[in-house]
Amino acid sequence: MQTIEHAIDTLGEEFAFFHRVLQPLIDELSLPKDARILDVGTGKGRVALTLVLNGYRVITGEPVDDHSEYAKQNWREEAEKVGATPAIGYRDLDAQQMTFEDGSFDAVFAMGAIHHMSEPARAIAEIIRVLAPGGVAAMAGIGVPDG
């Protein structure tokens, strides 16, 4: 797997921007490397890639029936370019009704995803439900749902 610096060179300015925004948060959280991490709303995989390049394994996903421009971006191609694919588990994932057991994750990231959902409060309740005691939720971009 590549270093973050090499990934920035390989993936370009858009990834560099996400890294600059996300890296201080990752540093501040100081999660153990074996933390169970969920990334809600894969998109291009920028959050998952940044986490993986920091030494974490991540589960990420999008709803199977979401055909929006956000959900159907090619995250896997980007992950393959930097050797991150083995550390990313992808699932069909509806954040408003997750199939994970209570307390499944040490951290849940939902960066730029919640405001695209029809029931954002339900998604937030699900994120809280799947967090382990003492877990952390990192969310940004919460706003008015599309439509």
PDB file of C-alpha atoms in Angstrom:
ATOM      1  CA  MET A   1       0.000   0.000   0.000  1.00  0.00           C
ATOM      2  CA  GLN A   2       1.153   3.503  -0.774  1.00  0.00           C
ATOM      3  CA  THR A   3       1.920   6.275   1.678  1.00  0.00           C
ATOM      4  CA  ILE A   4      -0.503   9.153   1.996  1.00  0.00           C
ATOM      5  CA  GLU A   5       1.925  11.421   0.139  1.00  0.00           C
ATOM      6  CA  HIS A   6       2.136   8.988  -2.768  1.00  0.00           C
ATOM      7  CA  ALA A   7      -1.651   8.563  -2.742  1.00  0.00           C
ATOM      8  CA  ILE A   8      -2.029  12.345  -3.029  1.00  0.00           C
ATOM      9  CA  ASP A   9       0.315  12.318  -6.046  1.00  0.00           C
ATOM     10  CA  THR A  10      -1.589   9.389  -7.558  1.00  0.00           C
ATOM     11  CA  LEU A  11      -5.178  10.482  -6.865  1.00  0.00           C
ATOM     12  CA  GLY A  12      -4.804  14.232  -7.255  1.00  0.00           C
ATOM     13  CA  GLU A  13      -6.125  17.412  -5.697  1.00  0.00           C
ATOM     14  CA  GLU A  14      -9.613  16.167  -4.785  1.00  0.00           C
ATOM     15  CA  PHE A  15      -8.148  13.436  -2.600  1.00  0.00           C
ATOM     16  CA  ALA A  16      -5.588  15.905  -1.226  1.00  0.00           C
ATOM     17  CA  PHE A  17      -8.434  18.199  -0.166  1.00  0.00           C
ATOM     18  CA  PHE A  18     -10.254  15.385   1.673  1.00  0.00           C
ATOM     19  CA  HIS A  19      -7.018  14.342   3.314  1.00  0.00           C
ATOM     20  CA  ARG A  20      -6.292  17.900   4.529  1.00  0.00           C
ATOM     21  CA  VAL A  21      -9.784  18.134   6.023  1.00  0.00           C
ATOM     22  CA  LEU A  22      -9.940  14.643   7.523  1.00  0.00           C
ATOM     23  CA  GLN A  23      -6.384  14.069   8.750  1.00  0.00           C
ATOM     24  CA  PRO A  24      -6.564  16.445  11.761  1.00  0.00           C
ATOM     25  CA  LEU A  25      -9.736  14.659  12.908  1.00  0.00           C
ATOM     26  CA  ILE A  26      -8.118  11.240  12.548  1.00  0.00           C
ATOM     27  CA  ASP A  27      -5.079  12.462  14.467  1.00  0.00           C
ATOM     28  CA  GLU A  28      -7.244  13.950  17.232  1.00  0.00           C
ATOM     29  CA  LEU A  29      -9.338  10.797  17.647  1.00  0.00           C
ATOM     30  CA  SER A  30      -6.247   8.602  18.113  1.00  0.00           C
ATOM     31  CA  LEU A  31      -8.251   5.453  17.460  1.00  0.00           C
ATOM     32  CA  PRO A  32      -6.423   2.180  18.052  1.00  0.00           C
ATOM     33  CA  LYS A  33      -5.347   0.527  14.785  1.00  0.00           C
ATOM     34  CA  ASP A  34      -7.704  -2.388  15.468  1.00  0.00           C
ATOM     35  CA  ALA A  35     -10.720  -0.073  15.832  1.00  0.00           C
ATOM     36  CA  ARG A  36     -13.882  -1.250  14.122  1.00  0.00           C
ATOM     37  CA  ILE A  37     -14.731   1.608  11.732  1.00  0.00           C
ATOM     38  CA  LEU A  38     -17.789   2.216   9.553  1.00  0.00           C
ATOM     39  CA  ASP A  39     -17.828   4.812   6.772  1.00  0.00           C
ATOM     40  CA  VAL A  40     -21.430   5.665   5.841  1.00  0.00           C
ATOM     41  CA  GLY A  41     -21.813   6.810   2.239  1.00  0.00           C
ATOM     42  CA  THR A  42     -18.826   5.637   0.231  1.00  0.00           C
ATOM     43  CA  GLY A  43     -19.001   8.062  -2.697  1.00  0.00           C
ATOM     44  CA  LYS A  44     -15.536   8.105  -4.271  1.00  0.00           C
ATOM     45  CA  GLY A  45     -14.130   6.434  -1.169  1.00  0.00           C
ATOM     46  CA  ARG A  46     -12.144   9.442   0.026  1.00  0.00           C
ATOM     47  CA  VAL A  47     -12.945   8.912   3.729  1.00  0.00           C
ATOM     48  CA  ALA A  48     -12.331   5.168   3.602  1.00  0.00           C
ATOM     49  CA  LEU A  49      -9.084   5.666   1.667  1.00  0.00           C
ATOM     50  CA  THR A  50      -7.777   8.242   4.126  1.00  0.00           C
ATOM     51  CA  LEU A  51      -8.571   5.942   7.039  1.00  0.00           C
ATOM     52  CA  VAL A  52      -6.953   2.934   5.350  1.00  0.00           C
ATOM     53  CA  LEU A  53      -3.839   4.941   4.472  1.00  0.00           C
ATOM     54  CA  ASN A  54      -3.620   5.725   8.201  1.00  0.00           C
ATOM     55  CA  GLY A  55      -3.477   1.995   8.960  1.00  0.00           C
ATOM     56  CA  TYR A  56      -7.153   1.222   9.651  1.00  0.00           C
ATOM     57  CA  ARG A  57      -9.545  -1.331   8.178  1.00  0.00           C
ATOM     58  CA  VAL A  58     -12.941   0.083   7.191  1.00  0.00           C
ATOM     59  CA  ILE A  59     -16.400  -1.139   6.284  1.00  0.00           C
ATOM     60  CA  THR A  60     -18.190   1.202   3.912  1.00  0.00           C
ATOM     61  CA  GLY A  61     -21.277   1.129   1.749  1.00  0.00           C
ATOM     62  CA  GLU A  62     -24.148   2.696  -0.100  1.00  0.00           C
ATOM     63  CA  PRO A  63     -27.807   1.651  -0.407  1.00  0.00           C
ATOM     64  CA  VAL A  64     -28.276  -0.902  -3.174  1.00  0.00           C
ATOM     65  CA  ASP A  65     -31.223   1.099  -4.559  1.00  0.00           C
ATOM     66  CA  ASP A  66     -29.427   4.476  -4.534  1.00  0.00           C
ATOM     67  CA  HIS A  67     -28.661   5.405  -8.122  1.00  0.00           C
ATOM     68  CA  SER A  68     -27.613   8.981  -7.402  1.00  0.00           C
ATOM     69  CA  GLU A  69     -24.403  10.450  -8.754  1.00  0.00           C
ATOM     70  CA  TYR A  70     -22.975  10.275  -5.229  1.00  0.00           C
ATOM     71  CA  ALA A  71     -23.666   6.604  -4.556  1.00  0.00           C
ATOM     72  CA  LYS A  72     -22.526   5.232  -7.885  1.00  0.00           C
ATOM     73  CA  GLN A  73     -19.014   6.663  -8.015  1.00  0.00           C
ATOM     74  CA  ASN A  74     -16.113   4.303  -8.634  1.00  0.00           C
ATOM     75  CA  TRP A  75     -14.436   4.062  -5.228  1.00  0.00           C
ATOM     76  CA  ARG A  76     -12.845   0.699  -6.029  1.00  0.00           C
ATOM     77  CA  GLU A  77     -10.778   2.029  -8.953  1.00  0.00           C
ATOM     78  CA  GLU A  78      -9.290   4.722  -6.705  1.00  0.00           C
ATOM     79  CA  ALA A  79      -8.614   2.200  -3.919  1.00  0.00           C
ATOM     80  CA  GLU A  80      -6.859  -0.157  -6.350  1.00  0.00           C
ATOM     81  CA  LYS A  81      -4.571   2.650  -7.544  1.00  0.00           C
ATOM     82  CA  VAL A  82      -3.156   3.007  -4.024  1.00  0.00           C
ATOM     83  CA  GLY A  83      -3.339  -0.637  -2.914  1.00  0.00           C
ATOM     84  CA  ALA A  84      -6.085  -0.016  -0.357  1.00  0.00           C
ATOM     85  CA  THR A  85      -8.731  -2.448  -1.614  1.00  0.00           C
ATOM     86  CA  PRO A  86      -7.920  -5.331   0.799  1.00  0.00           C
ATOM     87  CA  ALA A  87      -8.536  -3.091   3.849  1.00  0.00           C
ATOM     88  CA  ILE A  88     -11.956  -1.861   2.676  1.00  0.00           C
ATOM     89  CA  GLY A  89     -15.020  -4.037   3.108  1.00  0.00           C
ATOM     90  CA  TYR A  90     -17.896  -2.847   0.925  1.00  0.00           C
ATOM     91  CA  ARG A  91     -21.532  -3.669   1.720  1.00  0.00           C
ATOM     92  CA  ASP A  92     -24.928  -2.633   0.502  1.00  0.00           C
ATOM     93  CA  LEU A  93     -25.736  -0.257   3.328  1.00  0.00           C
ATOM     94  CA  ASP A  94     -28.860   1.720   4.170  1.00  0.00           C
ATOM     95  CA  ALA A  95     -27.796   4.053   6.975  1.00  0.00           C
ATOM     96  CA  GLN A  96     -31.436   4.555   7.936  1.00  0.00           C
ATOM     97  CA  GLN A  97     -31.867   0.833   8.677  1.00  0.00           C
ATOM     98  CA  MET A  98     -28.520  -0.875   9.260  1.00  0.00           C
ATOM     99  CA  THR A  99     -28.201  -4.615   9.673  1.00  0.00           C
ATOM    100  CA  PHE A 100     -25.281  -4.375  12.112  1.00  0.00           C
ATOM    101  CA  GLU A 101     -25.772  -5.388  15.731  1.00  0.00           C
ATOM    102  CA  ASP A 102     -25.888  -2.793  18.490  1.00  0.00           C
ATOM    103  CA  GLY A 103     -22.423  -1.614  19.481  1.00  0.00           C
ATOM    104  CA  SER A 104     -20.672  -3.021  16.398  1.00  0.00           C
ATOM    105  CA  PHE A 105     -18.290  -0.104  15.760  1.00  0.00           C
ATOM    106  CA  ASP A 106     -15.759   1.967  17.664  1.00  0.00           C
ATOM    107  CA  ALA A 107     -16.150   4.821  15.181  1.00  0.00           C
ATOM    108  CA  VAL A 108     -18.649   5.783  12.509  1.00  0.00           C
ATOM    109  CA  PHE A 109     -17.811   8.393   9.893  1.00  0.00           C
ATOM    110  CA  ALA A 110     -20.624  10.017   7.897  1.00  0.00           C
ATOM    111  CA  MET A 111     -18.919  12.811   6.038  1.00  0.00           C
ATOM    112  CA  GLY A 112     -21.160  14.550   3.515  1.00  0.00           C
ATOM    113  CA  ALA A 113     -23.741  11.762   3.519  1.00  0.00           C
ATOM    114  CA  ILE A 114     -26.518  12.388   6.035  1.00  0.00           C
ATOM    115  CA  HIS A 115     -28.028  15.400   4.269  1.00  0.00           C
ATOM    116  CA  HIS A 116     -28.699  13.230   1.187  1.00  0.00           C
ATOM    117  CA  MET A 117     -30.971  10.869   3.131  1.00  0.00           C
ATOM    118  CA  SER A 118     -34.752  11.060   3.253  1.00  0.00           C
ATOM    119  CA  GLU A 119     -34.789  10.543   7.039  1.00  0.00           C
ATOM    120  CA  PRO A 120     -31.562  12.020   8.471  1.00  0.00           C
ATOM    121  CA  ALA A 121     -32.742  11.729  12.095  1.00  0.00           C
ATOM    122  CA  ARG A 122     -33.304   8.009  11.586  1.00  0.00           C
ATOM    123  CA  ALA A 123     -29.797   7.635  10.133  1.00  0.00           C
ATOM    124  CA  ILE A 124     -28.281   9.452  13.113  1.00  0.00           C
ATOM    125  CA  ALA A 125     -30.233   7.201  15.502  1.00  0.00           C
ATOM    126  CA  GLU A 126     -28.867   4.160  13.656  1.00  0.00           C
ATOM    127  CA  ILE A 127     -25.309   5.504  13.842  1.00  0.00           C
ATOM    128  CA  ILE A 128     -25.698   5.936  17.596  1.00  0.00           C
ATOM    129  CA  ARG A 129     -27.173   2.429  17.896  1.00  0.00           C
ATOM    130  CA  VAL A 130     -24.264   0.725  16.122  1.00  0.00           C
ATOM    131  CA  LEU A 131     -21.623   2.606  18.134  1.00  0.00           C
ATOM    132  CA  ALA A 132     -19.925   0.678  20.915  1.00  0.00           C
ATOM    133  CA  PRO A 133     -19.945   2.257  24.379  1.00  0.00           C
ATOM    134  CA  GLY A 134     -17.421   5.088  24.290  1.00  0.00           C
ATOM    135  CA  GLY A 135     -17.446   5.057  20.478  1.00  0.00           C
ATOM    136  CA  VAL A 136     -17.262   8.205  18.392  1.00  0.00           C
ATOM    137  CA  ALA A 137     -19.407   9.460  15.513  1.00  0.00           C
ATOM    138  CA  ALA A 138     -17.835  11.934  13.102  1.00  0.00           C
ATOM    139  CA  MET A 139     -20.446  13.635  10.924  1.00  0.00           C
ATOM    140  CA  ALA A 140     -20.302  16.631   8.602  1.00  0.00           C
ATOM    141  CA  GLY A 141     -22.544  18.004   5.906  1.00  0.00           C
ATOM    142  CA  ILE A 142     -25.810  17.457   7.747  1.00  0.00           C
ATOM    143  CA  GLY A 143     -28.544  19.547   6.193  1.00  0.00           C
ATOM    144  CA  VAL A 144     -31.862  19.485   4.388  1.00  0.00           C
ATOM    145  CA  PRO A 145     -32.560  16.183   2.578  1.00  0.00           C
ATOM    146  CA  ASP A 146     -32.546  16.170  -1.234  1.00  0.00           C
ATOM    147  CA  GLY A 147     -35.907  16.395  -2.933  1.00  0.00           C
TER     148      GLY A 147
END
